[in-house]
Coordinates of C-alpha atoms in Angstrom, one line a residue:
Chain A
M19 CA -37.8 2.4 -37.8
N20 CA -35.8 1.6 -34.7
S21 CA -32.5 1.5 -36.4
L22 CA -33.1 4.9 -37.9
A23 CA -33.7 6.4 -34.5
E24 CA -30.5 4.8 -33.3
T25 CA -28.6 6.1 -36.2
N26 CA -29.8 9.6 -35.3
R27 CA -28.8 9.2 -31.7
F28 CA -25.3 8.1 -32.8
A29 CA -25.0 11.0 -35.2
S30 CA -25.7 13.5 -32.4
L31 CA -23.4 11.6 -30.1
A32 CA -20.7 11.7 -32.8
A33 CA -21.2 15.5 -33.0
I34 CA -20.7 15.9 -29.3
T35 CA -17.5 13.8 -29.3
G36 CA -16.1 15.6 -32.3
D37 CA -16.1 12.6 -34.5
R38 CA -16.6 13.4 -38.2
P39 CA -20.3 13.1 -39.0
G40 CA -21.2 10.4 -41.5
V41 CA -18.8 7.9 -40.0
A42 CA -21.1 5.1 -39.0
L43 CA -20.7 4.1 -35.3
P44 CA -21.2 0.5 -34.4
T45 CA -24.0 -0.4 -32.1
P46 CA -23.2 0.4 -28.4
W47 CA -21.8 -2.4 -26.2
R48 CA -24.9 -3.1 -24.2
G49 CA -23.2 -5.4 -21.7
G50 CA -20.7 -2.7 -21.1
L51 CA -23.4 -0.2 -20.4
A52 CA -25.0 -2.6 -17.9
A53 CA -21.6 -3.2 -16.2
A54 CA -21.1 0.6 -16.1
A55 CA -24.4 1.0 -14.3
A56 CA -23.4 -1.7 -11.8
W57 CA -20.2 0.0 -11.0
A58 CA -22.0 3.4 -10.7
L59 CA -24.4 1.7 -8.2
T60 CA -21.4 0.3 -6.3
A61 CA -19.8 3.7 -6.2
A62 CA -23.0 5.2 -4.9
L63 CA -23.3 2.5 -2.2
T64 CA -19.7 3.1 -1.1
W65 CA -20.2 6.8 -0.9
A66 CA -23.7 7.2 0.4
W67 CA -23.9 4.4 2.9
P68 CA -21.8 5.5 5.9
D69 CA -19.2 3.0 7.2
L70 CA -19.9 1.5 10.6
T71 CA -16.5 2.8 11.8
P72 CA -15.1 5.3 9.2
W73 CA -12.4 4.0 6.9
V74 CA -9.8 6.4 5.6
R75 CA -10.0 5.2 1.9
T76 CA -13.7 4.9 1.5
G77 CA -13.8 8.2 -0.5
L78 CA -10.9 7.0 -2.8
L79 CA -12.6 3.7 -3.3
A80 CA -15.8 5.4 -4.4
L81 CA -13.8 7.6 -6.7
L82 CA -12.1 4.5 -8.3
E83 CA -15.4 2.7 -8.7
T84 CA -16.8 5.8 -10.4
G85 CA -13.7 5.8 -12.6
V86 CA -14.4 2.2 -13.6
A87 CA -18.0 3.0 -14.3
L88 CA -17.0 6.0 -16.5
F89 CA -14.4 3.9 -18.3
L90 CA -16.9 1.2 -19.1
A91 CA -19.5 3.7 -20.2
G92 CA -17.0 5.4 -22.4
A93 CA -15.9 2.0 -23.9
A94 CA -19.5 1.1 -24.5
L95 CA -20.5 4.2 -26.3
L96 CA -17.3 5.5 -27.9
G97 CA -14.8 2.7 -27.7
G98 CA -15.8 1.2 -31.1
V99 CA -13.7 -1.6 -32.2
R100 CA -10.6 -0.5 -30.3
L101 CA -11.7 -2.0 -27.0
A102 CA -13.7 -4.8 -28.6
A103 CA -11.4 -7.3 -26.9
I104 CA -12.9 -6.6 -23.5
H105 CA -16.5 -7.0 -24.8
P106 CA -16.9 -10.7 -24.0
Y107 CA -16.0 -9.9 -20.4
D108 CA -19.0 -7.7 -19.7
R109 CA -20.5 -10.2 -17.3
W110 CA -17.2 -10.4 -15.4
F111 CA -17.2 -6.6 -15.0
G112 CA -20.8 -6.7 -13.7
A113 CA -20.0 -9.6 -11.3
L114 CA -16.9 -7.8 -9.9
A115 CA -19.1 -4.8 -9.1
A116 CA -21.6 -7.0 -7.4
I117 CA -18.9 -8.8 -5.4
L118 CA -17.4 -5.5 -4.3
S119 CA -20.8 -4.2 -3.2
L120 CA -21.7 -7.4 -1.3
W121 CA -18.2 -7.4 0.3
Q122 CA -18.6 -3.8 1.5
V123 CA -22.2 -4.4 2.8
L124 CA -21.0 -7.5 4.8
T125 CA -17.9 -5.7 6.2
A126 CA -17.6 -1.9 6.3
K127 CA -21.3 -1.1 6.2
T128 CA -22.9 -3.6 8.6
G129 CA -20.0 -5.5 10.2
L130 CA -21.7 -8.8 9.7
L131 CA -18.3 -10.4 9.0
P132 CA -16.0 -9.8 11.9
L133 CA -12.7 -7.9 11.8
P134 CA -9.8 -8.4 11.6
F135 CA -10.3 -11.6 9.5
F136 CA -12.6 -9.9 7.0
P137 CA -11.2 -6.5 6.1
P138 CA -13.3 -4.4 3.8
P139 CA -12.0 -3.4 0.3
Q140 CA -11.3 0.1 1.4
S141 CA -8.8 -1.2 3.9
I142 CA -7.0 -3.2 1.2
L143 CA -6.9 -0.1 -0.8
E144 CA -5.3 1.6 2.2
V145 CA -2.6 -1.0 2.1
Y146 CA -1.7 -0.1 -1.5
T147 CA -1.7 3.6 -0.8
D148 CA 0.0 3.6 2.6
D149 CA 2.3 0.5 2.4
A150 CA 3.2 0.7 -1.3
A151 CA 7.0 1.1 -0.6
R152 CA 7.2 -2.1 1.4
L153 CA 5.1 -4.0 -1.1
F154 CA 7.2 -2.9 -4.0
E155 CA 10.4 -3.8 -2.1
S156 CA 8.9 -7.2 -1.4
V157 CA 8.0 -7.8 -5.1
W158 CA 11.5 -6.7 -6.1
R159 CA 13.2 -9.0 -3.5
S160 CA 11.0 -11.9 -4.6
L161 CA 11.9 -11.4 -8.3
V162 CA 15.6 -11.1 -7.4
L163 CA 15.3 -14.5 -5.7
L164 CA 13.1 -16.2 -8.3
I165 CA 14.6 -15.2 -11.6
P166 CA 18.3 -16.2 -11.2
G167 CA 17.3 -19.5 -9.7
Y168 CA 14.7 -20.2 -12.4
V169 CA 17.1 -19.3 -15.2
I170 CA 20.0 -21.4 -13.8
G171 CA 17.7 -24.3 -13.0
G172 CA 16.0 -24.2 -16.4
A173 CA 19.3 -24.0 -18.3
L174 CA 20.8 -26.9 -16.4
G175 CA 17.6 -28.9 -16.7
F176 CA 17.6 -28.3 -20.4
L177 CA 21.3 -29.4 -20.8
A178 CA 20.7 -32.5 -18.5
G179 CA 17.5 -33.4 -20.4
V180 CA 19.2 -33.1 -23.8
S181 CA 22.2 -35.2 -22.6
I182 CA 19.9 -37.9 -21.0
G183 CA 17.6 -38.0 -24.0
W184 CA 20.5 -38.2 -26.5
S185 CA 23.4 -40.2 -24.9
K186 CA 23.0 -43.7 -23.8
A187 CA 25.6 -43.2 -21.1
A188 CA 24.0 -40.1 -19.7
N189 CA 20.7 -41.9 -19.7
Y190 CA 22.1 -44.9 -17.9
W191 CA 23.5 -42.7 -15.1
G192 CA 21.1 -39.8 -15.2
H193 CA 17.7 -41.3 -15.7
P194 CA 17.6 -43.3 -12.4
V195 CA 18.7 -40.2 -10.5
L196 CA 15.8 -38.2 -12.1
R197 CA 13.4 -41.0 -11.3
F198 CA 14.6 -41.4 -7.7
V199 CA 15.2 -37.8 -6.6
G200 CA 12.9 -36.0 -9.0
P201 CA 9.6 -36.7 -7.1
L202 CA 11.0 -35.1 -3.9
P203 CA 9.4 -31.7 -3.6
A204 CA 12.1 -29.0 -3.6
T205 CA 10.8 -27.7 -0.3
A206 CA 11.9 -31.0 1.4
W207 CA 15.5 -29.9 0.7
L208 CA 14.9 -26.7 2.6
P209 CA 16.5 -27.6 6.0
I210 CA 19.5 -29.1 4.2
A211 CA 19.9 -26.2 1.8
F212 CA 19.8 -23.7 4.6
F213 CA 22.4 -25.7 6.5
F214 CA 24.8 -26.2 3.5
F215 CA 24.6 -22.8 1.9
P216 CA 26.5 -19.8 3.2
G217 CA 23.4 -17.6 3.2
S218 CA 19.6 -17.8 3.0
H219 CA 19.7 -16.1 -0.4
S220 CA 22.0 -18.6 -2.1
A221 CA 20.1 -21.4 -0.4
S222 CA 16.8 -20.1 -1.8
T223 CA 18.3 -19.7 -5.3
F224 CA 19.4 -23.3 -5.1
L225 CA 16.0 -24.5 -4.1
V226 CA 14.2 -22.5 -6.8
G227 CA 16.7 -23.8 -9.3
L228 CA 16.1 -27.4 -8.1
A229 CA 12.3 -27.0 -8.4
T230 CA 12.8 -25.8 -12.0
F231 CA 15.5 -28.3 -12.9
F232 CA 13.6 -31.6 -12.5
P233 CA 10.5 -30.9 -14.6
V234 CA 12.6 -29.3 -17.3
A235 CA 15.1 -32.1 -17.3
V236 CA 12.5 -34.9 -17.4
L237 CA 10.4 -33.3 -20.1
T238 CA 13.3 -32.3 -22.3
A239 CA 14.7 -35.8 -22.0
S240 CA 11.4 -37.4 -23.0
G241 CA 11.1 -34.9 -25.8
V242 CA 14.5 -35.8 -27.2
K243 CA 13.8 -39.5 -26.9
G244 CA 10.5 -39.1 -28.6
V245 CA 11.7 -37.5 -31.8
N246 CA 10.5 -39.2 -35.0
S247 CA 13.5 -41.4 -35.9
A248 CA 12.8 -40.6 -39.6
Y249 CA 13.9 -37.0 -38.8
Y250 CA 17.3 -38.4 -37.8
D251 CA 17.5 -40.7 -40.9
I252 CA 16.9 -37.7 -43.1
A253 CA 19.6 -35.6 -41.4
R254 CA 22.1 -38.5 -41.4
T255 CA 21.7 -39.2 -45.1
L256 CA 22.0 -35.5 -45.9
G257 CA 25.4 -35.6 -44.2
G258 CA 24.6 -34.2 -40.8
S259 CA 27.1 -34.6 -38.0
E260 CA 26.1 -35.7 -34.5
R261 CA 26.3 -32.1 -33.5
F262 CA 23.9 -31.1 -36.3
L263 CA 21.5 -33.9 -35.3
I264 CA 21.4 -32.6 -31.8
L265 CA 21.2 -28.9 -32.5
K266 CA 19.1 -28.9 -35.6
V267 CA 16.9 -31.9 -35.1
A268 CA 16.7 -33.1 -31.5
V269 CA 16.5 -29.7 -29.8
P270 CA 13.9 -28.0 -32.1
A271 CA 11.8 -31.2 -32.2
A272 CA 11.9 -31.4 -28.3
L273 CA 11.1 -27.7 -27.8
P274 CA 7.4 -28.1 -27.2
N275 CA 8.2 -30.5 -24.4
V276 CA 10.8 -28.1 -23.0
F277 CA 8.2 -25.4 -22.7
V278 CA 5.9 -27.8 -20.8
G279 CA 8.7 -28.4 -18.4
L280 CA 9.5 -24.7 -18.0
F281 CA 5.8 -24.1 -17.3
M282 CA 5.7 -26.8 -14.6
G283 CA 9.0 -25.6 -13.2
L284 CA 7.7 -22.1 -12.9
G285 CA 4.7 -23.3 -10.9
S286 CA 6.8 -25.3 -8.5
S287 CA 9.4 -22.6 -8.2
F288 CA 6.7 -20.2 -7.0
A289 CA 5.8 -22.6 -4.2
V290 CA 9.4 -23.0 -3.2
L291 CA 10.1 -19.3 -3.3
I292 CA 7.2 -18.4 -1.0
I293 CA 8.1 -21.0 1.5
A294 CA 11.8 -20.1 1.4
E295 CA 11.0 -16.5 2.1
M296 CA 8.7 -17.5 5.0
M297 CA 11.3 -19.8 6.5
G298 CA 14.6 -18.1 6.1
V299 CA 15.0 -15.2 3.8
K300 CA 13.1 -12.5 5.7
A301 CA 12.3 -10.6 2.5
G302 CA 10.0 -10.8 -0.4
L303 CA 6.3 -11.4 -0.8
G304 CA 6.4 -14.7 1.3
W305 CA 8.0 -12.8 4.1
Y306 CA 5.5 -10.0 3.7
L307 CA 2.6 -12.5 4.2
Q308 CA 4.1 -13.8 7.4
W309 CA 4.9 -10.4 8.7
A310 CA 1.3 -9.3 8.0
Q311 CA 0.0 -12.4 9.8
G312 CA 2.2 -11.7 12.8
W313 CA 0.6 -8.3 13.1
A314 CA -2.9 -9.7 12.4
A315 CA -2.8 -7.2 9.5
Y316 CA -5.3 -9.2 7.4
A317 CA -5.8 -6.4 4.9
N318 CA -2.1 -6.5 4.1
L319 CA -2.3 -10.2 3.8
Y320 CA -5.1 -10.1 1.2
G321 CA -3.4 -7.2 -0.5
A322 CA -0.2 -9.1 -0.9
L323 CA -2.1 -12.2 -2.1
I324 CA -3.6 -10.1 -4.9
V325 CA -0.2 -8.7 -5.8
M326 CA 1.2 -12.2 -5.8
A327 CA -1.6 -13.5 -8.1
L328 CA -1.0 -10.7 -10.5
L329 CA 2.8 -11.2 -10.5
F330 CA 2.7 -15.0 -10.9
S331 CA 0.0 -15.1 -13.5
G332 CA 1.9 -12.3 -15.3
L333 CA 5.1 -14.3 -15.3
I334 CA 3.2 -17.4 -16.7
S335 CA 1.6 -15.3 -19.4
L336 CA 5.1 -14.0 -20.3
L337 CA 6.4 -17.5 -20.6
F338 CA 3.5 -18.5 -22.8
H339 CA 4.0 -15.5 -24.9
V340 CA 7.6 -16.5 -25.5
R341 CA 6.5 -20.0 -26.2
D342 CA 4.0 -18.8 -28.8
Q343 CA 6.8 -16.8 -30.5
V344 CA 9.3 -19.7 -30.5
L345 CA 6.8 -22.3 -31.5
A346 CA 4.8 -20.3 -34.0
W347 CA 5.0 -23.3 -36.3
Q348 CA 2.9 -25.4 -34.0
K349 CA -0.8 -25.4 -34.2
G350 CA -3.4 -26.2 -31.6
I351 CA -1.1 -25.8 -28.6
V352 CA -2.5 -25.3 -25.1
R353 CA -3.6 -21.8 -24.4
W354 CA -3.1 -20.0 -21.1
Chain B
M14 CA 32.8 -32.1 -55.9
V15 CA 30.1 -29.5 -55.7
T16 CA 28.0 -29.6 -58.9
T17 CA 25.3 -27.2 -59.7
L18 CA 21.8 -28.2 -60.2
D19 CA 21.6 -27.1 -63.8
A20 CA 24.7 -29.0 -64.8
P21 CA 23.3 -32.5 -64.6
V22 CA 25.2 -35.2 -62.8
D23 CA 26.4 -37.0 -65.9
Q24 CA 27.0 -40.2 -64.0
G25 CA 24.6 -41.9 -61.6
L26 CA 26.0 -44.3 -59.1
S27 CA 26.0 -48.0 -59.8
I28 CA 24.8 -50.3 -57.1
Q29 CA 25.8 -53.8 -56.3
T30 CA 24.3 -56.2 -53.7
R31 CA 25.8 -59.6 -53.2
G32 CA 23.9 -62.3 -51.3
V33 CA 22.3 -59.7 -48.9
G34 CA 20.4 -61.2 -46.1
H35 CA 18.8 -59.3 -43.2
W36 CA 16.7 -60.0 -40.2
F37 CA 15.4 -58.2 -37.1
D38 CA 15.5 -59.6 -33.6
T39 CA 12.0 -59.2 -32.2
K40 CA 10.6 -60.5 -28.9
D41 CA 9.0 -63.3 -30.9
G42 CA 12.4 -64.3 -32.3
R43 CA 14.2 -63.7 -35.5
L44 CA 12.2 -62.0 -38.3
D45 CA 13.8 -62.6 -41.7
V46 CA 13.2 -59.8 -44.1
L47 CA 15.8 -60.2 -46.9
D48 CA 17.1 -63.5 -48.3
D49 CA 20.1 -63.8 -50.7
V50 CA 19.4 -60.6 -52.6
T51 CA 21.9 -60.0 -55.5
I52 CA 21.2 -57.0 -57.7
D53 CA 23.3 -54.9 -60.1
V54 CA 22.0 -51.5 -61.0
A55 CA 23.8 -49.6 -63.8
P56 CA 24.6 -45.9 -63.5
G57 CA 21.6 -43.8 -64.4
E58 CA 19.3 -46.7 -64.5
F59 CA 15.7 -46.5 -63.1
V60 CA 14.9 -49.7 -61.4
A61 CA 11.7 -50.6 -59.5
L62 CA 11.6 -53.0 -56.7
L63 CA 8.1 -54.5 -56.7
G64 CA 6.6 -56.8 -54.1
P65 CA 3.8 -57.2 -51.6
S66 CA 3.6 -54.6 -48.8
G67 CA 5.9 -55.4 -45.8
C68 CA 8.0 -57.9 -47.7
G69 CA 11.3 -56.2 -46.9
K70 CA 12.0 -54.0 -49.9
S71 CA 12.2 -50.9 -47.7
T72 CA 14.9 -52.5 -45.6
L73 CA 17.0 -53.0 -48.8
L74 CA 16.8 -49.3 -49.5
R75 CA 17.9 -48.5 -45.9
L76 CA 20.9 -50.8 -46.4
I77 CA 21.8 -49.1 -49.7
A78 CA 21.3 -45.7 -48.0
G79 CA 23.8 -46.8 -45.4
L80 CA 21.4 -46.3 -42.5
D81 CA 21.7 -50.0 -41.5
A82 CA 24.3 -52.6 -42.2
P83 CA 23.3 -56.0 -43.7
R84 CA 23.5 -59.0 -41.5
T85 CA 25.0 -61.1 -44.3
G86 CA 26.3 -60.2 -47.8
K87 CA 27.7 -57.0 -49.2
V88 CA 26.2 -53.8 -50.4
G89 CA 28.3 -51.5 -52.6
A90 CA 28.1 -48.3 -54.6
D91 CA 30.4 -47.9 -57.6
K92 CA 31.9 -51.2 -56.4
V93 CA 32.9 -49.6 -53.1
R94 CA 31.4 -51.1 -50.0
I95 CA 28.8 -48.9 -48.3
V96 CA 29.7 -48.3 -44.6
G97 CA 27.4 -45.4 -43.8
P98 CA 25.1 -42.7 -45.1
D99 CA 26.4 -40.3 -47.7
P100 CA 24.8 -37.3 -49.4
S101 CA 25.3 -38.8 -52.8
R102 CA 22.7 -41.5 -51.9
L103 CA 19.5 -39.9 -50.7
L104 CA 16.1 -41.3 -49.6
V105 CA 12.6 -40.1 -50.1
F106 CA 10.1 -41.7 -47.8
Q107 CA 6.4 -42.4 -48.1
D108 CA 5.8 -39.6 -45.5
P109 CA 7.4 -36.4 -46.5
T110 CA 8.9 -36.1 -43.0
L111 CA 9.6 -32.4 -43.5
Y112 CA 10.7 -30.7 -40.3
P113 CA 7.5 -28.9 -39.1
W114 CA 9.5 -26.1 -37.5
R115 CA 11.2 -25.1 -40.7
T116 CA 9.7 -23.4 -43.7
V117 CA 9.8 -25.1 -47.1
R118 CA 12.9 -23.2 -48.0
Q119 CA 14.7 -24.0 -44.7
N120 CA 13.7 -27.7 -45.2
V121 CA 15.2 -27.7 -48.7
A122 CA 18.4 -26.0 -47.4
L123 CA 18.8 -28.8 -44.8
G124 CA 21.4 -30.8 -46.7
L125 CA 23.5 -27.8 -47.7
E126 CA 23.4 -26.6 -44.0
A127 CA 24.5 -30.1 -42.8
T128 CA 27.5 -30.1 -45.1
G129 CA 28.3 -26.4 -44.5
Q130 CA 27.4 -25.2 -48.0
A131 CA 24.3 -23.2 -47.2
K132 CA 25.9 -19.8 -47.4
G133 CA 25.6 -18.4 -50.9
A134 CA 23.5 -21.3 -52.1
Q135 CA 20.3 -19.3 -52.3
D136 CA 20.2 -19.7 -56.1
R137 CA 20.6 -23.4 -55.8
I138 CA 17.8 -23.6 -53.4
D139 CA 15.6 -21.4 -55.6
R140 CA 16.3 -23.7 -58.6
A141 CA 15.4 -26.7 -56.6
L142 CA 12.1 -25.1 -55.6
D143 CA 11.5 -24.2 -59.2
L144 CA 12.2 -27.7 -60.2
V145 CA 9.2 -28.9 -58.1
G146 CA 7.1 -25.8 -58.6
L147 CA 7.2 -24.6 -55.0
R148 CA 8.9 -21.3 -55.4
D149 CA 5.8 -19.5 -54.3
F150 CA 5.6 -21.6 -51.2
A151 CA 9.2 -21.2 -50.0
G152 CA 8.1 -19.3 -46.9
S153 CA 5.2 -21.7 -46.0
L154 CA 5.4 -24.1 -43.1
P155 CA 4.9 -27.9 -43.8
N156 CA 1.5 -28.0 -42.1
E157 CA 0.2 -25.4 -44.5
L158 CA 1.0 -27.7 -47.5
S159 CA -1.1 -30.4 -49.2
G160 CA 0.2 -33.9 -49.2
G161 CA 1.4 -33.6 -52.8
M162 CA 3.1 -30.3 -52.2
A163 CA 4.8 -31.7 -49.1
Q164 CA 6.1 -34.6 -51.1
R165 CA 7.4 -32.2 -53.7
A166 CA 9.2 -30.2 -51.0
A167 CA 10.7 -33.5 -49.8
L168 CA 11.9 -34.1 -53.4
A169 CA 13.4 -30.6 -53.6
R170 CA 15.2 -31.3 -50.3
V171 CA 17.1 -34.2 -51.8
L172 CA 17.5 -32.9 -55.4
V173 CA 19.2 -29.7 -54.2
N174 CA 22.1 -31.9 -53.1
N175 CA 22.6 -33.3 -56.6
P176 CA 22.3 -36.9 -55.5
R177 CA 23.9 -39.6 -57.7
L178 CA 21.4 -42.1 -56.4
L179 CA 17.8 -41.5 -55.5
L180 CA 16.2 -44.1 -53.2
L181 CA 12.4 -43.8 -53.4
D182 CA 10.5 -45.7 -50.7
E183 CA 6.9 -45.6 -52.0
P184 CA 7.1 -41.8 -52.2
L185 CA 3.7 -41.5 -53.8
G186 CA 2.0 -44.2 -51.8
K187 CA -0.1 -41.8 -49.7
L188 CA -1.2 -39.4 -52.4
D189 CA -4.5 -39.2 -54.1
S190 CA -4.6 -40.8 -57.5
L191 CA -4.6 -37.5 -59.5
T192 CA -1.7 -36.0 -57.6
R193 CA 0.1 -39.3 -57.9
M194 CA -0.2 -39.3 -61.7
T195 CA 1.2 -35.8 -61.9
L196 CA 4.1 -36.6 -59.6
Q197 CA 4.9 -39.8 -61.5
A198 CA 5.3 -37.8 -64.7
E199 CA 7.5 -35.2 -62.8
L200 CA 9.7 -38.0 -61.4
V201 CA 10.4 -39.3 -64.9
R202 CA 11.2 -35.7 -66.1
L203 CA 13.5 -35.1 -63.1
W204 CA 15.3 -38.4 -63.7
Q205 CA 15.7 -37.7 -67.4
D206 CA 17.1 -34.3 -66.7
A207 CA 19.5 -35.1 -63.9
R208 CA 20.5 -38.6 -64.9
F209 CA 20.8 -39.9 -61.3
T210 CA 20.3 -43.6 -60.7
A211 CA 16.8 -44.3 -59.3
L212 CA 15.7 -47.2 -57.1
L213 CA 11.9 -47.1 -56.5
V214 CA 10.2 -49.4 -54.0
T215 CA 6.6 -49.8 -54.7
H216 CA 3.8 -52.3 -54.6
D217 CA 1.9 -50.5 -57.4
V218 CA 2.4 -52.5 -60.6
E219 CA 1.2 -49.7 -62.8
E220 CA 3.6 -47.2 -61.2
A221 CA 6.5 -49.6 -61.7
L222 CA 5.6 -50.0 -65.4
L223 CA 5.3 -46.2 -65.9
L224 CA 8.5 -45.2 -64.3
A225 CA 11.1 -48.0 -64.4
E226 CA 13.4 -49.4 -67.1
R227 CA 13.7 -52.6 -65.2
I228 CA 11.4 -54.2 -62.6
I229 CA 12.7 -56.6 -60.0
I230 CA 9.9 -58.6 -58.4
F231 CA 10.2 -59.8 -54.8
S232 CA 8.4 -62.6 -53.0
P233 CA 6.5 -62.1 -49.8
R234 CA 8.7 -61.8 -46.6
P235 CA 11.5 -62.7 -46.4
A236 CA 12.0 -60.9 -49.7
R237 CA 13.7 -63.0 -52.4
I238 CA 14.1 -62.1 -56.0
V239 CA 11.4 -63.9 -58.0
R240 CA 11.9 -62.4 -61.4
E241 CA 13.2 -59.5 -63.4
I242 CA 11.4 -57.8 -66.2
R243 CA 12.8 -55.2 -68.6
V244 CA 10.4 -52.4 -69.7
D245 CA 11.6 -51.1 -73.1
A246 CA 8.8 -48.6 -73.8
A247 CA 9.9 -45.1 -74.5
Y248 CA 9.1 -42.2 -72.1
P249 CA 6.7 -40.6 -71.5
R250 CA 4.7 -43.8 -71.2
H251 CA 1.0 -44.0 -71.3
R252 CA -0.7 -46.2 -68.8
D253 CA -3.0 -47.7 -71.4
A254 CA -0.2 -48.7 -73.8
P255 CA -0.9 -52.3 -74.9
E256 CA 2.7 -53.4 -74.4
L257 CA 2.5 -52.3 -70.7
Q258 CA -0.8 -54.2 -70.4
V259 CA 1.0 -57.4 -71.5
L260 CA 3.8 -56.8 -69.0
R261 CA 1.3 -56.0 -66.3
R262 CA -0.3 -59.4 -66.8
E263 CA 3.0 -61.1 -66.6
I264 CA 3.9 -59.3 -63.4
L265 CA 0.7 -60.2 -61.7
V266 CA 1.2 -63.8 -62.5
S267 CA 4.7 -63.6 -61.0
L268 CA 3.2 -62.1 -57.9
G269 CA 0.7 -64.9 -57.7
H270 CA -2.4 -62.8 -58.6
D271 CA -3.2 -64.6 -61.8
H272 CA -6.6 -65.7 -60.5
E273 CA -7.7 -62.1 -60.5
L274 CA -7.1 -61.5 -64.2

């Protein structure tokens, strides 16, 4: 009956695409087909409905939207199991097409939302095609500022946390400092940091490091303090030295906590980074945002925000990936 | 000093305690757990310390392990005062307390690593895994093991170090009854092969009767020695053996449970 007709349809389709006949194709990804149709409609709307005032990249936008539609259609019909991972997101693909259409209707097509505060998507696309060099430079400068500060702050926070968690003396002196100074947002140090450090770059590295240091130190310390004391009893009876107890028991047992600290530190280091770039560094994505605002270039602003979102969520994903590798023994950990 | 697993330790440690008393300082004041405990354990002997839960028997094991120092009295091994932990005296707890981030093999290798003997000791680790039947699970993580398997791994973790004294703190207390019966038999076999001295803390009368040559009965907290009973039955023992039933009755009377007979 129905399934037979479908099988025939797939057989002819397989012949067209050069697949070996007889290989059973899975049923098509219906949600993907619907999403492809939505993107095709969006592309038609972009292309056929003239802009109120012509935008340079309307044609390119229509082309890209067609590309997405073709990709989804291809994935739906031919992708098989290889692209199955994106199948649950069919409604998201559809919704993005709808948002893109609505956004264009309200801006480029009818002008219901006023410029310059509501730039159409084609103008953001224009930012990526025409201002790519500056954006890349900004991303690069942000990373150069962020990563050394994060690594130094994280490493020092880890060492401080292990010391405070392990040694009574370090805890006596270190814990009150963490409790008292830790709650200060790193941005509050900004005026002092820019005064004390020779350049804005070193000041920002310091601030990013500080923002990372506290959560990592606090969580590492509490992780080390919370280790099951029977783990230590075992290692001590087996002849483990203090060094062995720290490196082979306390640190691995505290690692899940360390990663929570690194995650929180990464979040607050983003905030500090952007503010430091806006206030003093004159480079990087934070500076780009301010520069764009100064020129009322709202398309650049939104464009940079999207890049920033991609960059930061990418960095957090990377951290979680490392965590999953290191803590593969753990089950039921928080997913990102 | 380094003995191999297949060459049994021909000499278990002897244990002496002299008038040992111990207490903890809690916020409600002093909590006495041990009162004037004097025990002698011969090398290679299997002794059970039997008493109600929470009476302080486990504390005595910690003192002999060298993890804590007694408040009063003396604790010695081979007539030398115990001042700290030593790999010749090893503990097995009620919980297996394997390190969850290490595989079974890495957990078993822990003691050799701690004393710098891990390199070239792969054979020794393999033999310890064979001894408890976990060779096929060497690469597994602790959370992939059943309770019985985890406790076997914990046993391998101590046995690989050729301990001269095994301190067993209700090691089978949390296992289901079938697994417990299997492991009881295995414990006897391991002890007969390796000839270490064994001190077993338990509140299970039957377990004490099946495993031990001598049973020391403690009062409720603070633990005081009430009575000693010698169990002369040959191994392997059968839980239904009439002579054990007679002793069981005697022990329950000593524990104050005669009204339940």
